[in-house]
Amino acid sequence: MALISALSAITGDFASSIVKVPREVITARLQTAHYDSLYRASPASSHAWITINAIFRQEGLPGFFRGFWSTTARDWPFMVILFTTYESFKLHHHRIAMPSASPFASHRPLPPAVAVSNANANAVADDLDDSDDVTITTFKSTIFGGISGGLAGYLTTPFDVIRTRIMTHKASSTTPAASNALSMFSIARSIWNAPPATKSSWARSRFSGFFVGATARSVWWFCVCSMFFPIYEAGKESLRSVYTASSIRHSRMDMPAMNM
């Protein structure tokens, strides 16, 4: 279940990158005052419009997709960590708190008509969810989702740092084009080889360079996912209830025809 959710999220995220990456390029350059001289030259103009115009004029359409693959390298592990961690929390909770629970099972003998209706409802429910799906409270989905999002955000910070460096890199007109070429490996190497503030912090600074902003990123994703997953679970449960009730009504309406 967790792997299916993660792969589905990766597919959707990859498709959305067509819109997401240009937005992130523009946002990153706005936040870092990438075209500060142009902003000062045209104070009456929108900074966003100046940024969009400058990217297109200097780099063409490919400029809006700078860092596409570094964004993908950040988002794919993020989705895998997020959904596998969240589903693992749910399954672990289910094994401890409800080892034999089955929300659609009935242990009482039922009349044949009701039994048939319930069997149809169970089949519909099985179509809606895999057997590993677990129903949890809103509070627990908030905590599980928040921790999963914070962990995924923290662990993928190195990819986010590399992506930001690529998107905000300023090419020099005085160096050859080959020297201005960017790759994830070259950015990672430049971070790793950056001189430390002090000799005693040399080893620590090499790793900390990849985790700049990790705390803020983790807090951000904790807040986002602690809101996303409870709403996701509530919506899923509501749709399951509506669909199952509809199935039972249709099954009971079909019973006279079956008896004939």
C-alpha positions as a LaTeX table, in Angstrom:
\begin{tabular}{lrrr}
\hline
Residue & $x$ (\AA) & $y$ (\AA) & $z$ (\AA) \\
\hline
Met1 & 0.00 & 0.00 & 0.00 \\
Ala2 & 2.77 & 2.43 & 0.97 \\
Leu3 & 4.77 & 1.67 & $-2.18$ \\
Ile4 & 1.71 & 2.10 & $-4.40$ \\
Ser5 & 0.91 & 5.44 & $-2.76$ \\
Ala6 & 4.51 & 6.60 & $-3.15$ \\
Leu7 & 4.72 & 5.57 & $-6.81$ \\
Ser8 & 1.39 & 7.26 & $-7.56$ \\
Ala9 & 2.59 & 10.43 & $-5.83$ \\
Ile10 & 5.86 & 10.35 & $-7.80$ \\
Thr11 & 3.97 & 10.05 & $-11.09$ \\
Gly12 & 1.67 & 12.95 & $-10.26$ \\
Asp13 & 4.55 & 15.07 & $-8.97$ \\
Phe14 & 6.60 & 14.44 & $-12.10$ \\
Ala15 & 3.72 & 15.57 & $-14.31$ \\
Ser16 & 3.15 & 18.67 & $-12.17$ \\
Ser17 & 6.84 & 19.62 & $-12.51$ \\
Ile18 & 6.01 & 21.17 & $-15.88$ \\
Val19 & 4.31 & 23.96 & $-13.92$ \\
Lys20 & 6.10 & 23.64 & $-10.59$ \\
Val21 & 9.70 & 24.05 & $-11.78$ \\
Pro22 & 9.18 & 27.38 & $-13.61$ \\
Arg23 & 7.33 & 28.68 & $-10.55$ \\
Glu24 & 10.17 & 27.62 & $-8.27$ \\
Val25 & 12.78 & 29.21 & $-10.56$ \\
Ile26 & 10.92 & 32.53 & $-10.50$ \\
Thr27 & 10.32 & 32.32 & $-6.73$ \\
Ala28 & 13.93 & 31.47 & $-5.93$ \\
Arg29 & 15.25 & 34.39 & $-7.97$ \\
Leu30 & 12.75 & 36.78 & $-6.43$ \\
Gln31 & 13.70 & 35.71 & $-2.91$ \\
Thr32 & 17.43 & 36.07 & $-3.56$ \\
Ala33 & 17.12 & 39.41 & $-5.41$ \\
His34 & 18.76 & 37.76 & $-8.40$ \\
Tyr35 & 18.03 & 40.74 & $-10.66$ \\
Asp36 & 18.45 & 43.45 & $-8.05$ \\
Ser37 & 20.01 & 45.91 & $-10.50$ \\
Leu38 & 17.04 & 45.52 & $-12.84$ \\
Tyr39 & 14.63 & 46.03 & $-9.92$ \\
Arg40 & 16.33 & 49.29 & $-9.01$ \\
Ala41 & 16.35 & 50.45 & $-12.63$ \\
Ser42 & 12.58 & 49.97 & $-12.92$ \\
Pro43 & 11.09 & 50.68 & $-9.49$ \\
Ala44 & 7.58 & 51.11 & $-10.86$ \\
Ser45 & 7.51 & 47.66 & $-12.50$ \\
Ser46 & 6.54 & 44.41 & $-10.84$ \\
His47 & 9.54 & 42.42 & $-9.67$ \\
Ala48 & 7.85 & 39.22 & $-10.80$ \\
Trp49 & 7.38 & 40.55 & $-14.32$ \\
Ile50 & 10.98 & 41.81 & $-14.43$ \\
Thr51 & 12.19 & 38.38 & $-13.33$ \\
Ile52 & 10.12 & 36.52 & $-15.91$ \\
Asn53 & 11.22 & 38.88 & $-18.67$ \\
Ala54 & 14.90 & 38.65 & $-17.65$ \\
Ile55 & 14.87 & 34.85 & $-17.57$ \\
Phe56 & 13.32 & 34.63 & $-21.03$ \\
Arg57 & 15.59 & 37.29 & $-22.50$ \\
Gln58 & 18.83 & 35.88 & $-21.08$ \\
Glu59 & 18.19 & 32.13 & $-21.10$ \\
Gly60 & 15.18 & 31.55 & $-23.30$ \\
Leu61 & 12.46 & 29.01 & $-22.49$ \\
Pro62 & 14.95 & 26.45 & $-21.05$ \\
Gly63 & 15.81 & 28.98 & $-18.35$ \\
Phe64 & 12.42 & 28.40 & $-16.74$ \\
Phe65 & 13.29 & 24.71 & $-16.38$ \\
Arg66 & 16.73 & 25.12 & $-14.88$ \\
Gly67 & 17.04 & 22.63 & $-12.05$ \\
Phe68 & 14.33 & 20.33 & $-13.41$ \\
Trp69 & 16.24 & 17.15 & $-12.66$ \\
Ser70 & 17.54 & 18.38 & $-9.31$ \\
Thr71 & 13.93 & 19.13 & $-8.36$ \\
Thr72 & 12.98 & 15.61 & $-9.42$ \\
Ala73 & 15.90 & 14.19 & $-7.41$ \\
Arg74 & 14.54 & 16.05 & $-4.38$ \\
Asp75 & 10.85 & 15.24 & $-4.79$ \\
Trp76 & 11.01 & 11.53 & $-5.61$ \\
Pro77 & 12.84 & 10.53 & $-2.40$ \\
Phe78 & 10.59 & 12.95 & $-0.50$ \\
Met79 & 7.45 & 11.18 & $-1.71$ \\
Val80 & 8.85 & 7.73 & $-0.98$ \\
Ile81 & 9.94 & 8.68 & 2.56 \\
Leu82 & 6.70 & 10.56 & 3.27 \\
Phe83 & 4.22 & 7.88 & 2.25 \\
Thr84 & 6.19 & 4.83 & 3.40 \\
Thr85 & 6.75 & 6.43 & 6.82 \\
Tyr86 & 3.10 & 7.45 & 7.17 \\
Glu87 & 1.78 & 4.04 & 6.13 \\
Ser88 & 4.30 & 2.33 & 8.45 \\
Phe89 & 3.00 & 4.42 & 11.35 \\
Lys90 & $-0.56$ & 3.40 & 10.49 \\
Leu91 & 0.22 & $-0.30$ & 10.20 \\
His92 & 2.27 & $-0.32$ & 13.40 \\
His93 & $-0.61$ & 1.40 & 15.22 \\
His94 & $-3.07$ & $-1.09$ & 13.78 \\
Arg95 & $-1.04$ & $-4.12$ & 14.88 \\
Ile96 & $-0.76$ & $-2.80$ & 18.44 \\
Ala97 & $-4.21$ & $-1.31$ & 19.02 \\
Met98 & $-6.48$ & $-3.39$ & 16.76 \\
Pro99 & $-4.77$ & $-6.68$ & 15.88 \\
Ser100 & $-7.99$ & $-8.41$ & 14.80 \\
Ala101 & $-10.12$ & $-5.44$ & 13.73 \\
Ser102 & $-11.92$ & $-5.54$ & 10.44 \\
Pro103 & $-14.26$ & $-2.59$ & 9.85 \\
Phe104 & $-16.43$ & $-4.43$ & 7.35 \\
Ala105 & $-16.55$ & $-7.85$ & 8.98 \\
Ser106 & $-19.58$ & $-9.19$ & 10.87 \\
His107 & $-19.32$ & $-12.07$ & 13.34 \\
Arg108 & $-23.07$ & $-12.49$ & 13.90 \\
Pro109 & $-25.21$ & $-14.79$ & 11.75 \\
Leu110 & $-27.33$ & $-12.73$ & 9.39 \\
Pro111 & $-30.46$ & $-13.41$ & 7.35 \\
Pro112 & $-29.64$ & $-14.50$ & 3.77 \\
Ala113 & $-30.84$ & $-11.24$ & 2.20 \\
Val114 & $-28.76$ & $-9.12$ & 4.54 \\
Ala115 & $-25.80$ & $-11.48$ & 4.19 \\
Val116 & $-25.87$ & $-11.08$ & 0.42 \\
Ser117 & $-26.12$ & $-7.30$ & 0.77 \\
Asn118 & $-23.21$ & $-7.22$ & 3.19 \\
Ala119 & $-21.15$ & $-9.47$ & 0.95 \\
Asn120 & $-21.66$ & $-7.05$ & $-1.91$ \\
Ala121 & $-20.77$ & $-4.15$ & 0.37 \\
Asn122 & $-17.62$ & $-5.96$ & 1.46 \\
Ala123 & $-16.63$ & $-6.47$ & $-2.16$ \\
Val124 & $-17.11$ & $-2.78$ & $-2.85$ \\
Ala125 & $-15.09$ & $-1.87$ & 0.22 \\
Asp126 & $-12.30$ & $-4.18$ & $-0.90$ \\
Asp127 & $-12.28$ & $-2.40$ & $-4.25$ \\
Leu128 & $-11.91$ & 0.93 & $-2.51$ \\
Asp129 & $-9.04$ & $-0.06$ & $-0.21$ \\
Asp130 & $-6.33$ & $-2.67$ & $-0.02$ \\
Ser131 & $-6.33$ & $-5.05$ & 2.93 \\
Asp132 & $-3.46$ & $-3.08$ & 4.51 \\
Asp133 & $-5.48$ & 0.11 & 4.81 \\
Val134 & $-6.08$ & 1.24 & 8.38 \\
Thr135 & $-8.59$ & 3.67 & 9.83 \\
Ile136 & $-7.09$ & 5.98 & 12.48 \\
Thr137 & $-8.30$ & 8.98 & 14.46 \\
Thr138 & $-7.80$ & 12.56 & 13.30 \\
Phe139 & $-5.35$ & 13.29 & 16.10 \\
Lys140 & $-3.17$ & 10.31 & 15.26 \\
Ser141 & $-3.18$ & 11.04 & 11.53 \\
Thr142 & $-2.12$ & 14.61 & 12.39 \\
Ile143 & 0.85 & 13.37 & 14.43 \\
Phe144 & 1.80 & 10.59 & 12.01 \\
Gly145 & 1.53 & 12.90 & 9.02 \\
Gly146 & 3.47 & 15.71 & 10.68 \\
Ile147 & 6.35 & 13.46 & 11.73 \\
Ser148 & 6.46 & 11.84 & 8.29 \\
Gly149 & 6.54 & 15.22 & 6.57 \\
Gly150 & 9.19 & 16.62 & 8.91 \\
Leu151 & 11.41 & 13.57 & 8.44 \\
Ala152 & 11.03 & 13.61 & 4.66 \\
Gly153 & 11.74 & 17.34 & 4.58 \\
Tyr154 & 14.89 & 16.99 & 6.69 \\
Leu155 & 16.37 & 14.04 & 4.82 \\
Thr156 & 15.86 & 15.61 & 1.38 \\
Thr157 & 17.33 & 19.00 & 2.36 \\
Pro158 & 20.66 & 18.28 & 0.55 \\
Phe159 & 18.78 & 17.91 & $-2.73$ \\
Asp160 & 16.88 & 21.13 & $-2.01$ \\
Val161 & 20.13 & 23.00 & $-1.34$ \\
Ile162 & 21.59 & 21.76 & $-4.64$ \\
Arg163 & 18.38 & 22.65 & $-6.50$ \\
Thr164 & 18.41 & 26.19 & $-5.09$ \\
Arg165 & 22.08 & 26.69 & $-6.04$ \\
Ile166 & 21.36 & 25.58 & $-9.60$ \\
Met167 & 18.29 & 27.77 & $-9.98$ \\
Thr168 & 19.94 & 30.90 & $-8.58$ \\
His169 & 23.38 & 30.47 & $-10.16$ \\
Lys170 & 24.58 & 33.57 & $-11.99$ \\
Ala171 & 26.56 & 32.81 & $-15.11$ \\
Ser172 & 29.68 & 34.91 & $-15.58$ \\
Ser173 & 30.19 & 36.65 & $-18.90$ \\
Thr174 & 33.97 & 36.63 & $-18.39$ \\
Thr175 & 34.37 & 32.86 & $-18.17$ \\
Pro176 & 33.90 & 30.24 & $-20.90$ \\
Ala177 & 30.48 & 28.71 & $-21.35$ \\
Ala178 & 31.86 & 25.34 & $-20.22$ \\
Ser179 & 32.85 & 26.85 & $-16.89$ \\
Asn180 & 29.32 & 28.11 & $-16.38$ \\
Ala181 & 27.80 & 24.68 & $-17.04$ \\
Leu182 & 26.01 & 23.35 & $-14.00$ \\
Ser183 & 25.29 & 19.87 & $-12.78$ \\
Met184 & 24.16 & 18.40 & $-9.50$ \\
Phe185 & 27.58 & 16.81 & $-9.10$ \\
Ser186 & 29.49 & 20.05 & $-9.64$ \\
Ile187 & 27.30 & 21.92 & $-7.14$ \\
Ala188 & 27.65 & 19.12 & $-4.57$ \\
Arg189 & 31.41 & 19.16 & $-5.03$ \\
Ser190 & 31.57 & 22.93 & $-4.55$ \\
Ile191 & 29.60 & 22.63 & $-1.29$ \\
Trp192 & 31.83 & 19.79 & $-0.09$ \\
Asn193 & 35.04 & 21.68 & $-0.94$ \\
Ala194 & 33.92 & 24.98 & 0.58 \\
Pro195 & 36.52 & 26.18 & 3.14 \\
Pro196 & 35.37 & 25.80 & 6.77 \\
Ala197 & 34.95 & 28.74 & 9.10 \\
Thr198 & 37.56 & 27.22 & 11.44 \\
Lys199 & 39.89 & 24.25 & 11.16 \\
Ser200 & 38.18 & 22.47 & 14.05 \\
Ser201 & 34.83 & 22.54 & 12.23 \\
Trp202 & 36.18 & 21.20 & 8.92 \\
Ala203 & 34.43 & 17.81 & 8.95 \\
Arg204 & 31.21 & 19.19 & 10.41 \\
Ser205 & 31.02 & 22.07 & 7.94 \\
Arg206 & 31.27 & 19.75 & 4.96 \\
Phe207 & 28.06 & 18.04 & 5.96 \\
Ser208 & 26.31 & 21.07 & 7.39 \\
Gly209 & 26.63 & 22.82 & 4.05 \\
Phe210 & 24.17 & 20.31 & 2.64 \\
Phe211 & 21.69 & 20.89 & 5.48 \\
Val212 & 21.37 & 24.67 & 5.39 \\
Gly213 & 17.76 & 25.47 & 6.28 \\
Ala214 & 16.99 & 21.87 & 7.28 \\
Thr215 & 15.21 & 22.86 & 10.49 \\
Ala216 & 12.99 & 25.45 & 8.79 \\
Arg217 & 12.23 & 23.01 & 5.99 \\
Ser218 & 11.34 & 20.24 & 8.46 \\
Val219 & 9.03 & 22.53 & 10.47 \\
Trp220 & 7.35 & 23.70 & 7.28 \\
Trp221 & 6.64 & 20.16 & 6.08 \\
Phe222 & 5.55 & 19.07 & 9.56 \\
Cys223 & 2.88 & 21.78 & 9.49 \\
Val224 & 1.83 & 21.05 & 5.91 \\
Cys225 & 1.54 & 17.27 & 6.32 \\
Ser226 & $-0.12$ & 17.49 & 9.73 \\
Met227 & $-2.93$ & 19.29 & 7.91 \\
Phe228 & $-2.86$ & 17.27 & 4.69 \\
Phe229 & $-3.15$ & 13.72 & 6.05 \\
Pro230 & $-6.10$ & 14.26 & 8.45 \\
Ile231 & $-8.08$ & 15.89 & 5.65 \\
Tyr232 & $-7.00$ & 13.10 & 3.29 \\
Glu233 & $-8.12$ & 10.42 & 5.76 \\
Ala234 & $-11.41$ & 12.17 & 6.53 \\
Gly235 & $-12.20$ & 12.58 & 2.85 \\
Lys236 & $-11.36$ & 8.95 & 2.15 \\
Glu237 & $-13.57$ & 7.71 & 4.98 \\
Ser238 & $-16.47$ & 9.91 & 3.88 \\
Leu239 & $-16.27$ & 8.63 & 0.30 \\
Arg240 & $-16.01$ & 5.04 & 1.52 \\
Ser241 & $-19.11$ & 5.44 & 3.69 \\
Val242 & $-21.14$ & 7.03 & 0.89 \\
Tyr243 & $-20.07$ & 4.42 & $-1.66$ \\
Thr244 & $-20.69$ & 1.48 & 0.69 \\
Ala245 & $-24.14$ & 2.77 & 1.70 \\
Ser246 & $-25.04$ & 3.21 & $-1.95$ \\
Ser247 & $-23.92$ & $-0.34$ & $-2.70$ \\
Ile248 & $-26.07$ & $-1.76$ & 0.11 \\
Arg249 & $-29.15$ & 0.10 & $-1.14$ \\
His250 & $-28.64$ & $-1.17$ & $-4.68$ \\
Ser251 & $-28.07$ & $-4.72$ & $-3.42$ \\
Arg252 & $-31.31$ & $-4.72$ & $-1.44$ \\
Met253 & $-33.22$ & $-3.37$ & $-4.41$ \\
Asp254 & $-31.88$ & $-6.25$ & $-6.50$ \\
Met255 & $-32.93$ & $-8.93$ & $-3.98$ \\
Pro256 & $-36.55$ & $-9.42$ & $-5.27$ \\
Ala257 & $-35.25$ & $-10.04$ & $-8.75$ \\
Met258 & $-32.72$ & $-12.57$ & $-7.41$ \\
Asn259 & $-35.41$ & $-14.45$ & $-5.44$ \\
Met260 & $-37.58$ & $-14.74$ & $-8.51$ \\
\hline
\end{tabular}
